[in-house]
Coordinates of C-alpha atoms and ligand atoms in Angstrom, one line a residue:
X1 CA 34.0 33.4 217.2
X2 CA 35.6 30.2 216.0
X3 CA 39.0 29.7 214.7
X4 CA 40.5 26.8 212.8
X5 CA 43.1 26.0 210.3
X6 CA 44.5 23.2 208.3
X7 CA 42.0 20.3 208.1
X8 CA 39.7 22.0 210.7
X9 CA 37.9 24.3 208.4
X10 CA 34.5 25.7 207.8
X11 CA 32.5 24.0 205.0
X12 CA 31.4 25.9 201.9
X13 CA 27.9 26.0 203.3
X14 CA 29.1 27.8 206.4
X15 CA 30.8 30.4 204.2
X16 CA 27.7 30.8 202.1
X17 CA 25.6 31.3 205.3
X18 CA 27.8 34.2 206.3
X19 CA 27.7 35.6 202.8
X20 CA 23.9 35.5 202.8
X21 CA 23.8 37.2 206.2
X22 CA 26.1 39.9 204.9
X23 CA 23.9 40.4 201.8
X24 CA 20.8 40.6 204.0
X25 CA 22.2 43.3 206.2
X26 CA 23.4 45.3 203.2
X27 CA 19.9 45.0 201.7
X28 CA 18.5 46.3 205.0
X29 CA 20.9 49.2 205.0
X30 CA 20.1 50.1 201.4
X31 CA 16.4 50.1 202.2
X32 CA 15.4 53.3 204.0
X33 CA 12.1 51.7 205.0
X34 CA 13.7 48.7 206.6
X35 CA 12.7 48.3 210.3
X36 CA 15.3 50.1 212.4
X37 CA 15.7 47.1 214.7
X38 CA 17.1 45.2 211.7
X39 CA 19.7 47.9 211.2
X40 CA 20.9 48.1 214.8
X41 CA 20.7 44.4 215.7
X42 CA 23.9 43.1 217.1
X43 CA 25.5 46.5 216.9
X44 CA 27.3 47.0 220.2
X45 CA 28.8 50.3 221.4
X46 CA 32.4 51.2 220.4
X47 CA 34.2 49.8 223.5
X48 CA 32.6 46.4 222.9
X49 CA 33.7 46.6 219.2
X50 CA 37.2 47.5 220.4
X51 CA 37.3 44.6 222.8
X52 CA 36.1 42.2 220.2
X53 CA 38.6 43.4 217.7
X54 CA 41.5 42.9 220.0
X55 CA 40.1 39.4 220.9
X56 CA 39.9 38.7 217.2
X57 CA 43.5 39.7 216.7
X58 CA 44.6 37.7 219.7
X59 CA 42.9 34.6 218.3
X60 CA 44.7 35.2 215.0
X61 CA 48.0 35.2 216.8
X62 CA 47.1 31.9 218.5
X63 CA 46.3 30.6 215.1
X64 CA 49.6 31.7 213.8
X65 CA 51.5 30.1 216.6
X66 CA 49.6 26.8 216.4
X67 CA 52.0 23.9 216.3
X68 CA 52.3 20.7 214.3
X69 CA 54.8 18.0 214.4
X70 CA 57.4 17.8 211.7
X71 CA 59.0 14.4 210.7
X72 CA 62.3 16.1 210.0
X73 CA 62.4 18.4 213.1
X74 CA 60.9 16.1 215.8
X75 CA 57.5 15.9 217.4
X76 CA 58.2 18.8 219.8
X77 CA 59.1 21.2 217.1
X78 CA 56.8 24.2 216.6
X79 CA 55.9 24.8 213.0
X80 CA 53.7 27.6 212.1
X81 CA 51.3 27.0 209.3
X82 CA 51.9 30.5 208.0
X83 CA 54.8 32.5 206.8
X84 CA 52.9 35.7 206.3
X85 CA 49.7 37.5 207.1
X86 CA 48.1 40.0 204.8
X87 CA 45.7 42.6 206.2
X88 CA 43.1 44.7 204.5
X89 CA 43.2 48.2 205.9
X90 CA 39.8 50.1 205.9
X91 CA 37.2 48.6 208.2
X92 CA 39.7 45.8 209.1
X93 CA 42.6 47.5 211.0
X94 CA 40.3 50.4 212.1
X95 CA 36.6 50.3 212.6
X96 CA 33.8 51.7 210.5
X97 CA 32.6 53.6 213.5
X98 CA 35.3 56.2 212.7
X99 CA 32.9 57.4 210.0
X100 CA 35.7 57.4 207.4
X101 CA 33.8 55.0 205.1
X102 CA 30.7 57.2 205.2
X103 CA 32.7 60.3 204.3
X104 CA 34.4 58.5 201.4
X105 CA 31.0 57.6 200.0
X106 CA 29.8 61.2 200.3
X107 CA 33.1 62.6 198.8
X108 CA 32.7 60.2 195.8
X109 CA 29.2 61.6 195.3
X110 CA 30.5 65.1 195.5
X111 CA 33.1 64.2 192.9
X112 CA 30.4 62.9 190.5
X113 CA 28.5 66.2 191.0
X114 CA 31.3 68.7 191.0
X115 CA 33.8 67.1 188.5
X116 CA 31.5 65.1 186.3
X117 CA 28.3 67.2 186.3
X118 CA 25.9 64.6 187.6
X119 CA 22.9 65.7 189.6
X120 CA 22.7 65.1 193.3
X121 CA 19.9 62.5 192.9
X122 CA 21.9 60.7 190.1
X123 CA 25.2 60.7 191.9
X124 CA 24.2 58.4 194.8
X125 CA 22.7 55.8 192.4
X126 CA 25.6 56.0 190.0
X127 CA 28.2 55.5 192.8
X128 CA 26.5 52.2 193.7
X129 CA 26.1 51.1 190.2
X130 CA 29.7 51.8 189.2
X131 CA 30.9 50.0 192.2
X132 CA 28.8 46.9 191.4
X133 CA 29.8 46.9 187.7
X134 CA 33.4 48.1 187.7
X135 CA 34.6 47.7 191.3
X136 CA 34.9 51.4 192.0
X137 CA 33.7 54.7 190.8
X138 CA 37.1 55.6 189.4
X139 CA 37.3 52.3 187.5
X140 CA 33.8 52.8 186.1
X141 CA 34.3 56.4 185.1
X142 CA 37.5 55.6 183.2
X143 CA 36.0 52.6 181.6
X144 CA 33.2 54.9 180.4
X145 CA 35.7 57.3 178.9
X146 CA 36.0 60.0 181.5
X147 CA 39.6 61.2 181.4
X148 CA 40.1 61.4 185.2
X149 CA 43.5 60.6 186.7
X150 CA 43.8 58.5 189.8
X151 CA 45.7 61.3 191.6
X152 CA 42.8 63.8 190.9
X153 CA 40.2 61.3 192.1
X154 CA 42.1 60.2 195.2
X155 CA 43.1 63.7 196.3
X156 CA 39.4 64.8 196.1
X157 CA 37.9 61.7 197.7
X158 CA 40.5 61.1 200.4
X159 CA 42.0 64.6 200.8
X160 CA 39.2 65.9 202.9
X161 CA 38.6 62.9 205.2
X162 CA 38.4 63.4 209.0
X163 CA 41.6 61.5 209.8
X164 CA 41.5 62.8 213.3
X165 CA 38.7 60.3 214.0
X166 CA 41.3 57.5 213.6
X167 CA 42.9 57.2 217.0
X168 CA 46.3 55.7 218.0
X169 CA 45.7 52.1 219.0
X170 CA 48.5 51.0 221.4
X171 CA 46.8 47.7 222.1
X172 CA 46.6 46.8 218.4
X173 CA 50.2 47.8 218.0
X174 CA 51.4 45.7 220.9
X175 CA 49.4 42.7 219.5
X176 CA 50.8 43.2 216.0
X177 CA 54.3 43.3 217.4
X178 CA 53.9 39.9 218.9
X179 CA 53.3 38.4 215.4
X180 CA 56.6 37.1 214.2
X181 CA 55.5 36.3 210.7
X182 CA 55.8 38.8 207.8
X183 CA 52.9 41.3 208.0
X184 CA 51.7 43.0 204.9
X185 CA 48.9 45.5 204.1
X186 CA 46.9 45.0 200.9
X187 CA 44.4 47.8 200.3
X188 CA 42.6 49.2 197.3
X189 CA 43.2 52.7 198.6
X190 CA 46.0 55.0 197.4
X191 CA 49.3 55.1 199.2
X192 CA 48.7 58.6 200.7
X193 CA 45.5 57.4 202.4
X194 CA 47.0 54.1 203.5
X195 CA 50.0 55.7 205.2
X196 CA 47.9 58.5 206.8
X197 CA 45.5 55.9 208.3
X198 CA 48.4 53.6 209.5
X199 CA 50.2 56.6 210.9
X200 CA 47.1 57.7 212.8
X201 CA 46.8 54.2 214.2
X202 CA 50.5 54.3 215.1
X203 CA 51.2 51.0 213.4
X204 CA 52.8 52.0 210.1
X205 CA 56.2 50.5 211.2
X206 CA 54.5 47.2 212.1
X207 CA 54.3 46.2 208.4
X208 CA 57.0 45.1 206.1
X209 CA 55.1 46.2 203.0
X210 CA 52.0 48.3 202.0
X211 CA 50.5 47.0 198.7
X212 CA 48.1 49.7 197.5
X213 CA 46.4 51.2 194.5
X214 CA 49.6 52.3 192.9
X215 CA 51.2 48.9 193.4
X216 CA 48.4 47.1 191.4
X217 CA 48.0 49.8 188.8
X218 CA 51.6 50.6 187.8
X219 CA 50.8 51.4 184.2
X220 CA 47.9 53.8 184.8
X221 CA 50.0 57.0 184.9
X222 CA 51.3 56.1 181.4
X223 CA 47.9 55.6 179.8
X224 CA 47.2 57.7 176.8
X225 CA 43.4 57.3 177.0
X226 CA 41.1 56.5 179.9
X227 CA 40.2 52.9 178.8
X228 CA 43.8 51.9 177.8
X229 CA 44.4 50.1 181.1
X230 CA 41.5 48.9 183.2
X231 CA 41.7 49.9 186.9
X232 CA 42.5 46.9 189.0
X233 CA 41.2 46.5 192.5
X234 CA 40.3 43.7 194.9
X235 CA 38.4 41.4 194.3
X236 CA 39.9 41.2 190.8
X237 CA 42.0 38.1 190.5
X238 CA 44.5 40.1 188.4
X239 CA 44.8 42.5 191.3
X240 CA 45.5 39.6 193.6
X241 CA 48.1 38.1 191.2
X242 CA 50.0 41.4 191.1
X243 CA 49.8 41.8 194.9
X244 CA 50.9 38.3 195.7
X245 CA 53.7 38.6 193.2
X246 CA 54.8 41.9 194.9
X247 CA 54.6 40.4 198.3
X248 CA 56.5 37.3 197.1
X249 CA 54.4 34.9 199.3
X250 CA 53.3 31.3 198.9
X251 CA 49.5 31.6 199.0
X252 CA 48.9 28.3 201.0
X253 CA 51.2 29.6 203.7
X254 CA 49.7 33.0 203.8
X255 CA 46.7 34.2 205.9
X256 CA 44.5 36.9 204.4
X257 CA 42.2 39.0 206.5
X258 CA 39.5 41.2 205.0
X259 CA 36.1 42.5 205.9
X260 CA 34.7 42.0 202.3
X261 CA 33.0 38.8 201.4
X262 CA 33.9 39.3 197.8
X263 CA 37.6 39.9 198.6
X264 CA 37.7 36.8 200.8
X265 CA 36.1 34.7 198.0
X266 CA 38.8 36.0 195.5
X267 CA 41.5 35.2 198.1
X268 CA 40.2 31.7 198.3
X269 CA 40.4 31.3 194.5
X270 CA 44.0 32.5 194.7
X271 CA 44.8 29.7 197.2
X272 CA 45.1 31.9 200.3
X273 CA 44.1 30.9 203.7
X274 CA 41.4 33.4 204.6
X275 CA 39.7 35.1 207.5
X276 CA 36.5 37.0 207.0
X277 CA 36.5 39.7 209.7
X278 CA 32.9 40.9 210.2
X279 CA 33.9 43.2 213.1
X280 CA 32.5 46.6 212.6
X281 CA 30.7 46.8 209.2
X282 CA 26.9 47.1 208.9
X283 CA 26.3 46.5 212.6
X284 CA 26.8 42.8 212.2
X285 CA 27.9 40.7 215.1
X286 CA 31.4 39.5 215.3
X287 CA 32.0 36.6 213.0
X288 CA 35.1 35.0 211.6
X289 CA 35.3 32.4 208.9
X290 CA 38.4 30.5 208.1
X291 CA 38.5 28.6 204.9
X292 CA 40.8 26.5 202.9
X293 CA 41.5 27.3 199.3
X294 CA 39.1 25.8 196.8
X295 CA 41.8 25.3 194.3
X296 CA 45.4 24.0 194.5
X297 CA 47.9 26.7 195.3
X298 CA 49.2 28.5 192.3
X299 CA 52.9 29.1 192.1
X300 CA 53.3 32.7 191.3
X301 CA 56.9 32.8 190.4
Ligands
MG1 MG1 38.0 46.8 204.0

């Protein structure tokens, strides 16, 4: 794991290398005939994941507390490069080894079968295709004209998840409490799921704000037809604009952590400082990429 900030950043080619590695692993996972050693490579047992995650958070804290001299405050003044840190939730604040992600995917397929009438064999393929094209199954179904409310979808997909598999994480809580900057959660999940997961972890009071599905889709309940308002989710730049506006942060002085390469790329476009946290997903080894924005910071307000 390497950490850097300010002028000490990974190059674009480094970022692309990690992206390609992620893509390769996902291709392996989607291919049932892929050699098993490719699926399990660098996939340590849970205690090792846990130790690495805490190490990762610890390094983030070091990054947050890194100092620089200020001409107006004196050379000994400590000036953090960040005012706020924005965390993704699922597979970032808790590991994929809980099985929650796997259950979400299965529940989505059951929704397509039971509520939309698709066959078992069609549902799995459709879930993947709608995600690739529209960002989520809900977004795709509504764009295609299915009159499905977000509440109906989320209660079905998240309502039966095994939340007991998310355990209280005292060490994570203690580490989060040492971060003095503003801490915000930004998730595509609905508020009920987000709060249940954070409560199970025992860290819901560690965050100033939880930006979730309802925050970035405020007009959806008022729609008169399914395609009236597109469903916004990360990595949509419009979703980021609404989230950053709600958080009232300056992107260049905000650190954004997410396990999704696509979300990190979008965060870079928005001017955020980013950390790609490849901690638990797809059995990849721990990897963290820091990057500077590719564009000048955009003033949101
Ligand atoms: Mg995630």
